[in-house]
Amino acid sequence: MDEITFAVLGTGGIGRRALEVSQHKDALTPVAACDRHGVAVDFDGLDVDELLAATEGNIDSEVATDGGTGAATAESGVKQHGEDRGVVASSQARPSEDAIQEIIDRGDRIDAVLLALPNYEHDFIPRTADRFVEGGYSGVMIDVLKRSRVIGMLDERSDAFEDAGVTFICGAGATPGLLTGAAALAAQSFVEVTDVDIWWGVGLKSGYEDNRGTVREDIAHLPEYDIETARGLSESEIEAIIDDHDGVIEFEDMEHADDVLLERAGVCDADDVTVGGVLDVRNDEKPTTTTVRVTGRTFDGETATNTFQLGDETSMEANVNGPALGYLKAGVRRNRAGEYGVFGPADLLPGF
Amino acid sequence: MDEITFAVLGTGGIGRRALEVSQHKDALTPVAACDRHGVAVDFDGLDVDELLAATEGNIDSEVATDGGTGAATAESGVKQHGEDRGVVASSQARPSEDAIQEIIDRGDRIDAVLLALPNYEHDFIPRTADRFVEGGYSGVMIDVLKRSRVIGMLDERSDAFEDAGVTFICGAGATPGLLTGAAALAAQSFVEVTDVDIWWGVGLKSGYEDNRGTVREDIAHLPEYDIETARGLSESEIEAIIDDHDGVIEFEDMEHADDVLLERAGVCDADDVTVGGVLDVRNDEKPTTTTVRVTGRTFDGETATNTFQLGDETSMEANVNGPALGYLKAGVRRNRAGEYGVFGPADLLPGF
């Protein structure tokens, strides 16, 4: 495939890891990265090592030396709270009053935009997409969101995306994303899928401190919280919740977009999809093996279960960012072929 | 997706099952089927039930009543050896001196052609593709071949396919096909894949009699045989080989196109792919669980193995034909978007 230029909106855990993983991928050139406070743009390709070291390096090492609990360093990370907070800590970046607009203004040279913004309000990503459309953008936009209801908001914009020439890929991280794709592929043995059971285990290798957004997003899935109340939690309140659970939080029957994404791809009804998992904030090791089980009926009348399991040694970061960039490349291919609108990960796999 | 019309070349085990499975799929209309002796064409859609019953029904029941060994009925099946041999036994079909040409001549109304011809000589499918190109065909062609070297022959025709507007999908059955796709997806956790180990188990639910082509193709993978010598074997010689192995034939380090298909998709080197498996011709149950193991290195330096397993109750027929039709639909989508040339299953998944 020809060279692909991409921008990352958000330089938290996911955005930074996406930049890092992209260095291992063929034909991907990161040309812009921004957060709420600044923007870095270089069409010859960002110096990812410098950007990561400047915005993340010292926090990584602090977590490593205190055993990964993150608690001791909660308010001390330079990237979130220092004077040069966020991406501006990089020598390639500069402060901006409206960093996203600066990316939009350069959209004609950017093939794809990865929205790495897990913990904003529900309509933040749809509204950001609106801004890109209004700004004349006509490439790929991709998110790694987990929430079912956001897909509906994006679907409402489907005509606008088609008119603009935007190919929007939603839910393209680990779950949904890699695991939704695995479920769609596993479903090919069957003429009717009766159950998809997704069970994930995440051990936060790099600790809470380096995964604030992700942990906050996960807490929003607990029965007592939603995305708005979770967003309102202070750092110390989040740590208190983590303490209450001894660092290990189990989720059952989550609102997780795998269901609507599998339904829209024609794999099964959303009601047939169950998602749960276990998050261990304090240990590298996964507390349970991430497993997708797809049960269905074959054309010759048998009932069986196909299974996909991730190796326990693969980190959440590896399973989010490899697939996200894979789907990004698939999206660019679709976009260049003139296919616009909203796509889930399973829509990018062979059809059913 | 809009309605897709397709033709099946070959009405042996795979061709007939593809017709049957297509009845469970949305938006797929079988409009033509042929074998060496005849052709059935109906652009309103073939009556699949009639065609299957006429060409296969009595053989199925004979196998069922003799316990599935097939040996007792080897020379007595109506479809292969009766007066109305093959597809001509169907009231929808008529004899033809050149059935394939009759399909080619109607190619402008056929979106995709499934080449369900496992046991011909190596260059049969490439040469058949040549005939379609020469006849002005500009749709999808798809095979379920297993042999690495055929991919090379197809690649040599890549420019001709592009000029003609043909999208050729090769190796799109169970393995390669479903399992190659699973390996490509499982690889997304890694920045470097070091090993892909594909191990399949097949129990021939419908016995040797209904799977002549597939069994012959598999025997060609034994060290003592190749595709030409296997093709020259008589029915009784094949049965003698099966008897020698007590009905259970194990294959190690097969020439199997998964290797070249994964390399061309950028997943790993062909040398890193190992394929083997166990075929039990006499039992419904699989002799071993079909498993794909993908081992790699993550961006953060871990080594891990992701695993995909098919439920033992899924038949070879279910795992070949569901994926084949899924890839066929993916191919039509690519074709309609103007993407021509040669594609492997993994090329139709998100890129790396």
XYZ file of C-alpha atoms in Angstrom:
704
model
C 0.000 0.000 0.000
C 1.184 3.535 -0.664
C 2.395 5.694 2.179
C -0.261 6.759 4.679
C -0.038 9.949 6.732
C -1.954 10.064 9.993
C -2.648 12.344 12.927
C -3.349 11.415 16.539
C -5.840 13.448 18.564
C -4.910 12.882 22.194
C -1.504 12.028 23.522
C -2.477 10.012 26.581
C -1.716 6.322 26.908
C -3.444 5.256 23.709
C -2.246 8.108 21.517
C 1.359 7.718 22.582
C 1.316 3.952 22.153
C -0.259 4.338 18.704
C 2.633 6.577 17.710
C 5.114 4.049 19.080
C 3.500 1.012 17.413
C 3.263 2.875 14.091
C 7.047 2.889 13.932
C 6.897 -0.895 13.553
C 4.336 -0.787 10.728
C 5.039 -0.427 7.050
C 3.824 2.590 5.175
C 2.529 4.587 8.146
C 3.865 8.096 8.783
C 2.653 10.029 11.841
C 2.524 13.681 10.814
C 0.561 15.352 13.612
C -0.308 14.892 17.280
C -2.247 17.138 19.590
C -3.925 17.393 22.958
C -6.046 20.089 24.552
C -3.086 22.378 24.957
C -0.850 22.015 21.958
C -0.045 20.531 18.622
C 2.942 19.031 16.825
C 2.931 18.880 13.030
C 5.657 17.663 10.680
C 4.803 16.353 7.241
C 8.219 14.723 6.976
C 7.119 12.566 9.902
C 7.154 13.321 13.610
C 10.203 12.321 15.618
C 8.263 9.828 17.711
C 11.118 8.957 20.038
C 11.576 12.588 21.031
C 7.864 13.155 21.444
C 7.405 10.070 23.611
C 10.443 10.779 25.739
C 9.384 14.368 26.312
C 5.776 13.640 27.209
C 5.977 10.295 28.909
C 9.459 9.134 29.772
C 9.773 10.233 33.385
C 6.325 8.948 34.315
C 7.094 5.546 32.881
C 10.212 5.256 35.017
C 8.498 6.499 38.183
C 5.864 3.845 37.843
C 8.497 1.231 37.264
C 10.403 2.092 40.422
C 7.415 2.207 42.752
C 6.190 -1.213 41.704
C 3.517 -0.023 39.365
C 0.884 1.044 41.883
C 0.926 4.566 40.551
C -0.591 5.900 43.767
C 2.533 7.643 45.012
C 2.980 9.547 41.778
C -0.606 10.451 41.106
C -0.194 14.199 41.132
C 3.448 14.432 40.201
C 3.559 13.498 36.491
C 5.095 16.234 34.418
C 2.949 15.623 31.359
C -0.423 16.284 32.983
C 0.420 18.945 35.479
C 3.757 20.552 34.698
C 4.123 23.916 32.991
C 4.733 22.207 29.670
C 1.880 19.875 30.219
C 1.011 17.375 27.528
C 2.356 17.377 24.025
C 3.879 20.832 24.449
C 6.654 19.185 26.440
C 7.947 17.989 23.062
C 10.285 20.325 21.181
C 8.224 19.586 18.061
C 5.043 20.990 19.591
C 3.763 24.428 20.367
C 0.849 25.669 22.455
C -2.447 26.164 20.684
C -5.796 27.631 21.661
C -7.527 25.220 19.303
C -5.234 22.323 18.503
C -7.906 20.254 16.756
C -8.638 23.099 14.354
C -4.965 23.209 13.427
C -5.171 19.550 12.419
C -8.410 20.168 10.492
C -6.790 23.063 8.639
C -4.094 20.679 7.393
C -6.541 17.864 6.663
C -5.859 17.741 2.945
C -2.431 16.275 3.689
C -3.644 13.808 6.344
C -5.006 10.437 5.210
C -6.312 9.332 8.585
C -7.055 10.775 12.025
C -6.941 8.514 15.083
C -9.176 9.859 17.844
C -7.407 8.609 20.982
C -9.731 10.299 23.453
C -11.317 7.703 25.707
C -12.708 9.702 28.596
C -14.590 12.652 27.239
C -18.352 12.969 27.219
C -20.402 10.762 24.897
C -20.816 13.159 22.063
C -17.282 14.482 22.027
C -16.094 12.247 19.228
C -19.246 12.729 17.098
C -18.931 16.504 17.568
C -15.248 16.347 16.686
C -16.182 14.467 13.530
C -18.656 17.252 12.730
C -15.852 19.773 12.968
C -13.719 17.796 10.519
C -16.616 17.518 8.078
C -17.357 21.227 8.383
C -13.667 21.925 7.809
C -13.745 20.063 4.503
C -11.890 16.947 5.642
C -12.285 13.926 3.360
C -10.153 11.128 4.765
C -10.414 8.434 7.425
C -11.403 9.000 11.036
C -11.012 6.159 13.518
C -11.783 5.770 17.212
C -11.188 3.073 19.828
C -14.394 3.749 21.750
C -16.212 1.084 23.721
C -19.682 2.585 24.190
C -22.594 1.243 22.164
C -24.545 4.501 22.146
C -21.770 6.457 20.425
C -22.155 4.227 17.360
C -25.729 5.439 17.023
C -24.597 9.058 17.137
C -22.071 8.348 14.403
C -24.657 6.520 12.314
C -26.823 9.645 12.395
C -23.947 11.359 10.613
C -23.572 8.671 7.981
C -25.002 10.776 5.151
C -22.830 13.710 6.092
C -19.751 11.476 6.060
C -20.704 10.090 2.668
C -21.225 13.559 1.241
C -17.901 14.699 2.647
C -15.966 11.603 1.577
C -15.166 10.599 5.161
C -14.687 6.928 6.093
C -15.331 6.655 9.826
C -14.129 3.462 11.567
C -15.551 3.117 15.066
C -14.597 0.882 17.965
C -11.324 -0.253 16.459
C -9.139 -1.031 19.495
C -8.866 -4.313 21.393
C -12.494 -4.730 22.413
C -14.387 -3.857 20.364
C -11.897 -4.032 17.526
C -9.575 -7.009 17.583
C -12.071 -9.182 19.464
C -15.067 -8.092 17.391
C -13.075 -8.930 14.296
C -12.141 -12.329 15.725
C -15.798 -12.995 16.499
C -16.832 -12.049 12.971
C -14.210 -14.356 11.507
C -15.036 -17.215 13.886
C -18.685 -16.854 12.870
C -17.878 -17.945 9.313
C -18.264 -21.630 10.243
C -21.899 -21.036 11.086
C -25.101 -20.165 9.284
C -26.598 -18.869 12.523
C -24.674 -17.433 15.462
C -26.493 -17.881 18.773
C -23.968 -16.497 21.281
C -20.868 -14.375 21.316
C -19.157 -14.294 24.677
C -16.288 -11.857 25.065
C -14.298 -12.076 28.276
C -11.232 -9.910 28.677
C -8.398 -9.750 31.132
C -6.232 -6.656 31.440
C -3.232 -6.234 33.668
C -1.937 -2.697 33.560
C 1.693 -3.279 32.964
C 2.419 0.407 33.075
C 0.142 1.046 36.042
C -2.730 3.413 36.625
C -0.645 6.500 36.206
C 0.053 5.851 32.564
C -3.483 4.702 31.795
C -5.667 7.286 33.488
C -8.122 7.631 30.645
C -8.550 3.923 30.159
C -9.085 3.234 33.872
C -11.576 6.081 34.141
C -13.429 4.769 31.098
C -13.558 1.305 32.639
C -14.844 2.624 35.967
C -17.666 4.226 34.009
C -18.763 0.678 33.139
C -19.344 -0.255 36.795
C -23.036 -0.391 37.709
C -22.719 2.554 40.127
C -21.213 4.910 37.525
C -21.701 6.220 34.045
C -19.381 8.091 31.736
C -20.436 11.499 33.069
C -20.106 10.630 36.775
C -16.804 8.827 36.120
C -15.531 11.910 34.357
C -16.335 13.960 37.436
C -14.233 11.780 39.743
C -11.024 13.238 41.104
C -7.781 11.319 40.850
C -7.993 10.447 44.520
C -11.590 9.257 44.194
C -10.506 6.927 41.390
C -7.685 5.636 43.543
C -10.169 5.053 46.362
C -12.338 2.968 44.038
C -9.287 0.994 42.993
C -8.387 0.471 46.662
C -11.931 -0.679 47.451
C -11.485 -3.422 44.874
C -7.937 -4.273 45.979
C -6.830 -3.205 42.526
C -8.852 -5.882 40.734
C -12.159 -4.759 39.211
C -14.510 -7.275 37.615
C -17.097 -6.227 35.043
C -20.157 -8.207 33.995
C -22.531 -7.603 31.128
C -20.947 -4.292 30.197
C -22.380 -1.752 27.788
C -19.785 -2.443 25.173
C -20.100 -1.649 21.494
C -19.160 -5.177 20.388
C -22.883 -5.934 20.441
C -24.034 -3.253 18.013
C -20.928 -3.647 15.880
C -21.552 -7.366 15.402
C -25.221 -6.754 14.689
C -24.515 -4.110 12.075
C -22.102 -6.510 10.355
C -24.865 -9.118 10.205
C -23.064 -11.580 12.480
C -25.761 -11.899 15.175
C -28.272 -9.889 17.183
C -26.817 -7.415 19.646
C -28.715 -9.228 22.412
C -26.707 -12.379 21.741
C -23.436 -10.661 22.678
C -22.139 -10.654 26.250
C -19.067 -8.703 27.319
C -17.272 -8.845 30.649
C -13.788 -8.914 32.039
C -11.345 -8.305 34.830
C -9.023 -5.314 35.198
C -6.026 -5.586 37.502
C -4.580 -2.122 37.922
C -1.659 -3.220 40.066
C -0.143 -6.176 38.292
C 1.500 -6.796 34.970
C -0.063 -10.217 34.658
C -3.539 -10.527 33.227
C -6.020 -11.673 35.889
C -7.809 -13.885 33.334
C -7.174 -14.992 29.750
C -8.936 -12.855 27.154
C -11.242 -15.196 25.281
C -13.861 -14.862 22.549
C -16.323 -17.731 22.232
C -18.609 -17.810 19.207
C -21.339 -20.432 19.339
C -23.510 -21.197 16.365
C -25.274 -23.692 14.197
C -23.616 -25.059 11.065
C -25.442 -25.558 7.759
C -25.366 -29.303 8.470
C -27.127 -28.936 11.784
C -24.320 -29.123 14.341
C -23.865 -26.732 17.244
C -20.290 -25.771 18.049
C -18.136 -23.095 19.638
C -15.123 -21.522 17.936
C -12.643 -19.894 20.289
C -10.078 -17.096 20.024
C -7.638 -16.470 22.869
C -5.003 -13.819 23.343
C -1.718 -14.845 24.887
C -1.560 -13.643 28.498
C 1.749 -11.893 27.816
C 0.175 -9.478 25.314
C -0.516 -6.141 26.958
C -3.687 -4.119 26.575
C -1.559 -1.551 24.767
C -0.377 -4.127 22.222
C -3.906 -5.373 21.639
C -5.391 -1.901 21.231
C -2.814 -0.244 19.043
C -1.841 -2.975 16.585
C -5.471 -3.525 15.600
C -6.246 0.217 15.609
C -3.485 0.833 13.081
C -4.488 -2.237 11.080
C -8.056 -0.980 10.860
C -6.744 2.487 10.055
C -4.894 1.065 7.053
C -7.991 -0.897 6.025
C -10.001 2.324 6.313
C -7.598 4.251 4.102
C -7.875 1.504 1.499
C -11.646 1.775 1.608
C -11.515 5.544 1.511
C -9.242 5.539 -1.535
C -11.648 3.123 -3.225
C -14.466 5.605 -2.644
C -16.251 3.880 0.246
C -17.534 6.426 2.749
C -19.769 6.394 5.822
C -19.547 4.567 9.145
C -17.827 1.181 9.445
C -17.267 -1.096 12.413
C -14.281 -3.444 12.602
C -16.388 -6.413 11.534
C -17.546 -4.467 8.469
C -13.938 -4.483 7.299
C -13.754 -8.269 7.419
C -15.218 -10.606 4.803
C -18.996 -10.376 4.812
C -21.699 -12.797 5.807
C -24.737 -5.202 0.152
C -26.636 -5.395 -3.114
C -27.592 -8.751 -4.534
C -24.708 -10.878 -5.782
C -25.062 -13.471 -8.537
C -22.569 -16.299 -8.600
C -21.682 -19.423 -10.550
C -20.080 -22.621 -9.302
C -17.619 -24.496 -11.513
C -17.635 -28.079 -10.296
C -20.485 -29.824 -8.537
C -18.539 -32.245 -6.382
C -18.544 -32.057 -2.599
C -17.370 -28.454 -2.367
C -19.499 -27.060 -5.180
C -22.670 -28.657 -3.897
C -22.039 -27.576 -0.322
C -21.327 -24.024 -1.506
C -24.720 -23.971 -3.198
C -26.350 -25.300 -0.037
C -24.616 -22.851 2.328
C -25.425 -19.937 0.019
C -29.096 -20.465 0.791
C -28.356 -19.396 4.370
C -26.519 -16.234 3.325
C -28.019 -12.848 2.630
C -27.785 -11.346 -0.818
C -26.275 -14.344 -2.611
C -28.044 -15.824 -5.631
C -26.589 -18.908 -7.339
C -27.328 -18.533 -11.044
C -25.157 -21.188 -12.691
C -23.463 -24.487 -11.930
C -21.517 -26.797 -14.188
C -19.251 -29.791 -14.319
C -17.368 -31.447 -17.164
C -20.527 -32.760 -18.701
C -23.260 -30.219 -18.299
C -24.458 -26.845 -17.144
C -27.435 -25.376 -15.309
C -28.196 -21.668 -15.681
C -31.093 -19.669 -14.259
C -30.763 -15.958 -13.640
C -33.798 -16.026 -11.377
C -31.752 -18.281 -9.126
C -31.128 -22.015 -9.339
C -33.446 -24.329 -7.443
C -30.699 -25.559 -5.159
C -32.810 -28.169 -3.390
C -33.684 -29.855 -6.663
C -30.132 -29.690 -7.953
C -28.674 -31.154 -4.759
C -31.271 -33.881 -4.505
C -30.804 -34.875 -8.137
C -27.012 -34.968 -8.094
C -26.264 -36.126 -4.603
C -29.215 -37.426 -2.657
C -28.921 -41.164 -3.182
C -25.198 -41.200 -2.564
C -25.627 -39.407 0.726
C -28.107 -41.996 1.935
C -25.978 -44.946 0.787
C -23.033 -43.624 2.726
C -25.185 -43.105 5.762
C -26.462 -46.665 5.791
C -23.108 -48.376 5.333
C -21.515 -46.518 8.217
C -19.711 -43.953 6.147
C -16.807 -46.055 4.874
C -17.843 -45.449 1.321
C -15.954 -48.513 0.139
C -19.023 -50.592 -0.659
C -20.508 -47.901 -2.875
C -17.379 -46.704 -4.602
C -18.429 -47.479 -8.134
C -22.189 -47.310 -7.765
C -22.969 -43.609 -7.294
C -25.360 -42.275 -9.897
C -23.836 -38.849 -10.152
C -20.361 -39.915 -11.245
C -21.109 -42.949 -13.309
C -24.787 -43.129 -14.231
C -26.155 -42.099 -17.604
C -27.104 -38.674 -16.230
C -23.772 -38.291 -14.541
C -23.040 -35.123 -12.620
C -25.054 -31.952 -12.840
C -27.038 -33.234 -15.803
C -29.016 -35.377 -13.367
C -30.737 -32.118 -12.390
C -33.808 -31.118 -14.415
C -32.342 -27.599 -14.545
C -29.222 -28.753 -16.381
C -28.445 -29.906 -19.881
C -25.421 -31.620 -21.384
C -22.699 -29.397 -22.801
C -19.535 -30.020 -24.789
C -17.945 -26.998 -23.146
C -19.800 -26.111 -19.972
C -17.242 -23.584 -18.772
C -17.547 -21.627 -22.007
C -21.284 -21.425 -21.477
C -20.644 -19.754 -18.114
C -18.060 -17.412 -19.655
C -20.521 -16.414 -22.376
C -22.956 -15.287 -19.668
C -20.251 -13.639 -17.570
C -21.664 -10.129 -17.816
C -24.541 -11.209 -15.574
C -22.364 -13.123 -13.076
C -20.703 -11.183 -10.250
C -18.532 -14.029 -8.998
C -17.355 -17.469 -10.077
C -16.420 -20.053 -7.445
C -13.922 -22.572 -8.839
C -14.733 -25.684 -6.832
C -12.285 -27.961 -8.623
C -9.813 -29.388 -6.122
C -8.261 -32.320 -7.943
C -7.240 -31.183 -11.402
C -3.689 -30.546 -12.490
C -1.816 -27.527 -11.101
C -2.430 -25.137 -13.921
C -6.084 -25.975 -14.446
C -7.404 -23.083 -12.419
C -4.922 -20.542 -13.857
C -5.819 -21.709 -17.357
C -9.502 -21.503 -16.561
C -8.937 -17.949 -15.372
C -7.214 -17.225 -18.697
C -10.322 -18.406 -20.524
C -12.526 -16.072 -18.473
C -10.205 -13.125 -19.164
C -10.102 -13.949 -22.879
C -13.884 -14.170 -22.862
C -14.168 -10.632 -21.517
C -15.167 -11.520 -17.947
C -14.723 -8.694 -15.428
C -15.974 -9.955 -12.067
C -14.678 -11.997 -9.150
C -13.074 -15.420 -9.415
C -12.418 -17.395 -6.249
C -10.820 -20.757 -5.526
C -10.359 -22.913 -2.425
C -6.990 -24.329 -3.490
C -4.336 -25.439 -1.028
C -1.175 -25.510 -3.142
C 1.446 -22.817 -2.725
C 2.704 -23.014 -6.284
C -0.669 -22.185 -7.840
C -0.534 -18.759 -6.190
C 2.610 -18.010 -8.178
C 0.886 -18.961 -11.407
C -1.981 -16.648 -10.562
C 0.382 -13.827 -9.621
C 1.927 -14.075 -13.100
C -1.532 -13.182 -14.392
C -1.945 -10.220 -12.078
C -1.555 -7.589 -14.810
C -3.970 -9.426 -17.073
C -6.530 -9.549 -14.250
C -6.079 -5.847 -13.580
C -6.499 -4.986 -17.245
C -9.613 -7.146 -17.454
C -11.134 -5.905 -14.200
C -10.968 -9.340 -12.563
C -10.572 -9.674 -8.783
C -9.123 -13.124 -8.145
C -9.333 -14.457 -4.562
C -7.185 -17.521 -4.048
C -7.080 -20.116 -1.286
C -10.336 -19.041 0.307
C -11.662 -22.234 1.941
C -10.921 -23.530 5.430
C -7.151 -23.789 5.211
C -5.936 -21.642 3.675
C -8.901 -19.327 3.973
C -10.563 -19.244 7.365
C -7.381 -20.226 9.205
C -5.137 -17.878 7.224
C -7.569 -15.101 8.033
C -7.547 -16.037 11.714
C -3.739 -16.004 11.698
C -3.674 -12.582 10.069
C -6.087 -11.231 12.656
C -4.274 -12.871 15.582
C -1.052 -11.297 14.319
C -2.373 -7.809 15.050
C -1.155 -7.986 18.661
C 2.414 -8.251 17.435
C 4.951 -6.083 15.678
C 6.839 -9.178 14.546
C 5.360 -12.624 13.966
C 7.883 -15.411 14.473
C 5.759 -18.548 14.000
C 2.387 -19.504 12.606
C 1.446 -23.089 13.364
C -1.669 -24.410 11.656
C -2.847 -27.831 12.745
C -6.107 -29.155 11.353
C -8.339 -32.086 12.126
C -10.899 -33.312 9.630
C -13.385 -36.101 10.150
C -15.297 -36.835 6.975
C -18.812 -36.796 8.212
C -20.146 -37.730 4.812
C -17.409 -40.309 4.134
C -14.945 -40.772 1.319
C -17.605 -41.299 -1.299
C -18.922 -37.771 -1.029
C -15.490 -36.187 -0.747
C -13.496 -37.894 -3.493
C -11.814 -34.745 -4.722
C -10.837 -33.545 -1.273
C -9.408 -36.905 -0.196
C -7.453 -37.227 -3.441
C -6.113 -33.709 -2.985
C -5.035 -34.566 0.557
C -3.320 -37.780 -0.524
C -1.319 -35.661 -2.946
C 0.190 -33.978 0.142
C 1.694 -37.241 1.435
C 5.466 -37.409 0.916
C 5.153 -40.339 -1.531
C 2.717 -38.532 -3.853
C 2.213 -35.309 -5.706
C -0.853 -33.844 -7.352
C -0.165 -35.553 -10.693
C 0.467 -39.029 -9.257
C -2.514 -38.681 -6.918
C -4.662 -37.751 -9.873
C -3.593 -40.944 -11.607
C -4.730 -43.172 -8.736
C -7.776 -45.341 -9.294
C -10.613 -45.335 -6.806
C -9.468 -48.697 -5.488
C -5.874 -47.501 -5.113
C -7.096 -44.575 -3.028
C -9.119 -46.936 -0.899
C -6.025 -49.125 -0.453
C -4.072 -46.084 0.789
C -6.876 -45.277 3.197
C -6.881 -48.892 4.412
C -3.101 -48.823 4.903
C -3.594 -45.908 7.286
C -6.624 -47.469 8.992
C -8.614 -44.527 7.703
C -6.553 -41.940 9.620
C -3.901 -40.080 7.631
C -1.526 -37.667 9.331
C 0.217 -34.904 7.428
C 3.295 -32.984 8.543
C 4.855 -29.890 7.057
C 2.537 -29.858 4.059
C 2.948 -27.728 0.963
C 0.018 -25.544 1.828
C -0.598 -22.078 0.493
C -1.097 -20.551 3.941
C 2.623 -19.801 3.904
C 2.735 -17.735 0.729
C -0.627 -16.143 1.476
C 0.541 -14.903 4.873
C 3.819 -13.667 3.414
C 2.097 -11.738 0.634
C -0.152 -10.084 3.234
C 2.934 -8.973 5.153
C 2.143 -11.061 8.235
C 5.346 -13.125 8.340
C 7.831 -14.982 6.139
C 6.488 -18.056 4.393
C 9.236 -20.062 6.127
C 7.733 -19.222 9.506
C 4.471 -21.018 8.662
C 3.987 -24.713 9.419
C 0.917 -26.651 8.334
C -0.066 -30.169 9.310
C -3.104 -32.120 10.301
C -4.968 -35.379 10.628
C -7.663 -36.672 8.263
C -10.003 -39.386 9.481
C -11.923 -40.662 6.485
C -14.077 -43.074 8.445
C -15.395 -41.107 11.378
C -17.563 -38.099 11.873
C -15.498 -36.890 14.805
C -12.411 -34.846 14.187
C -9.275 -36.752 15.152
C -7.693 -33.575 16.561
C -8.868 -30.019 17.269
C -8.121 -27.576 14.473
C -5.873 -24.929 15.988
C -3.993 -21.883 14.741
C -1.181 -20.612 16.943
C 0.391 -17.270 16.134
C 3.516 -16.446 18.109
C 5.104 -13.041 17.975
C 6.805 -10.192 19.712
C 4.787 -7.220 20.971
C 5.931 -3.607 20.604
C 6.679 -3.655 24.341
C 9.021 -6.601 24.078
C 6.890 -9.543 25.204
C 6.633 -12.857 23.369
C 3.205 -14.447 23.315
C 0.987 -16.842 21.402
C -2.559 -16.019 20.287
C -4.737 -19.029 19.555
C -7.772 -19.726 17.357
C -9.620 -23.029 17.661
C -12.523 -24.433 15.709
C -15.169 -26.347 17.607
C -14.771 -30.075 16.961
C -18.399 -30.317 15.874
C -17.858 -28.033 12.873
C -17.447 -30.102 9.720
C -14.852 -29.519 7.041
C -17.743 -28.611 4.755
C -18.950 -25.903 7.150
C -15.449 -24.479 7.532
C -14.750 -24.437 3.792
C -17.981 -23.085 2.436
C -18.938 -20.404 4.937
C -15.563 -18.687 4.584
C -15.487 -19.216 0.799
C -18.790 -17.376 0.429
C -17.688 -14.715 2.923
C -14.531 -14.088 0.927
C -16.581 -14.153 -2.267
C -18.738 -11.322 -0.921
C -15.624 -9.435 0.185
C -14.220 -9.913 -3.304
C -17.333 -8.535 -4.975
C -17.123 -5.489 -2.739
C -13.507 -4.970 -3.776
C -14.358 -5.576 -7.415
C -17.168 -3.028 -7.344
C -14.782 -0.538 -5.758
C -12.395 -1.032 -8.664
C -9.765 -3.202 -6.970
C -8.464 -5.839 -9.355
C -5.666 -8.419 -9.386
C -4.839 -11.345 -7.113
C -5.814 -11.332 -3.428
C -5.333 -13.908 -0.693
C -7.732 -14.209 2.231
C -5.420 -12.269 4.514
C -5.293 -9.450 1.962
C -9.006 -8.957 2.571
C -8.479 -8.432 6.294
C -7.215 -5.229 7.883
C -3.617 -4.604 6.889
C -0.360 -4.696 8.847
